[in-house]
Amino acid sequence: DMVCYTAQTLVRILSHGG
């Protein structure tokens, strides 16, 4: 789903520290 994909993307970005 779009929401799931977006959530995972945000988590990855936050994990990398943006």
Short mmCIF file of C-alpha atoms in Angstrom, two decimals:
data_model
loop_
_atom_site.label_atom_id
_atom_site.label_comp_id
_atom_site.label_asym_id
_atom_site.label_seq_id
_atom_site.Cartn_x
_atom_site.Cartn_y
_atom_site.Cartn_z
CA ASP A 1 0.00 0.00 0.00
CA MET A 2 1.01 3.62 -0.52
CA VAL A 3 0.78 4.31 3.21
CA CYS A 4 2.95 1.31 4.11
CA TYR A 5 5.56 2.32 1.53
CA THR A 6 5.60 5.91 2.76
CA ALA A 7 5.90 4.79 6.38
CA GLN A 8 8.85 2.52 5.59
CA THR A 9 10.52 5.32 3.63
CA LEU A 10 10.14 7.76 6.52
CA VAL A 11 11.56 5.19 8.94
CA ARG A 12 14.56 4.60 6.68
CA ILE A 13 15.20 8.33 6.33
CA LEU A 14 14.98 8.82 10.09
CA SER A 15 17.26 5.83 10.64
CA HIS A 16 19.85 7.36 8.30
CA GLY A 17 19.44 10.69 10.08
CA GLY A 18 18.05 12.43 7.00
#
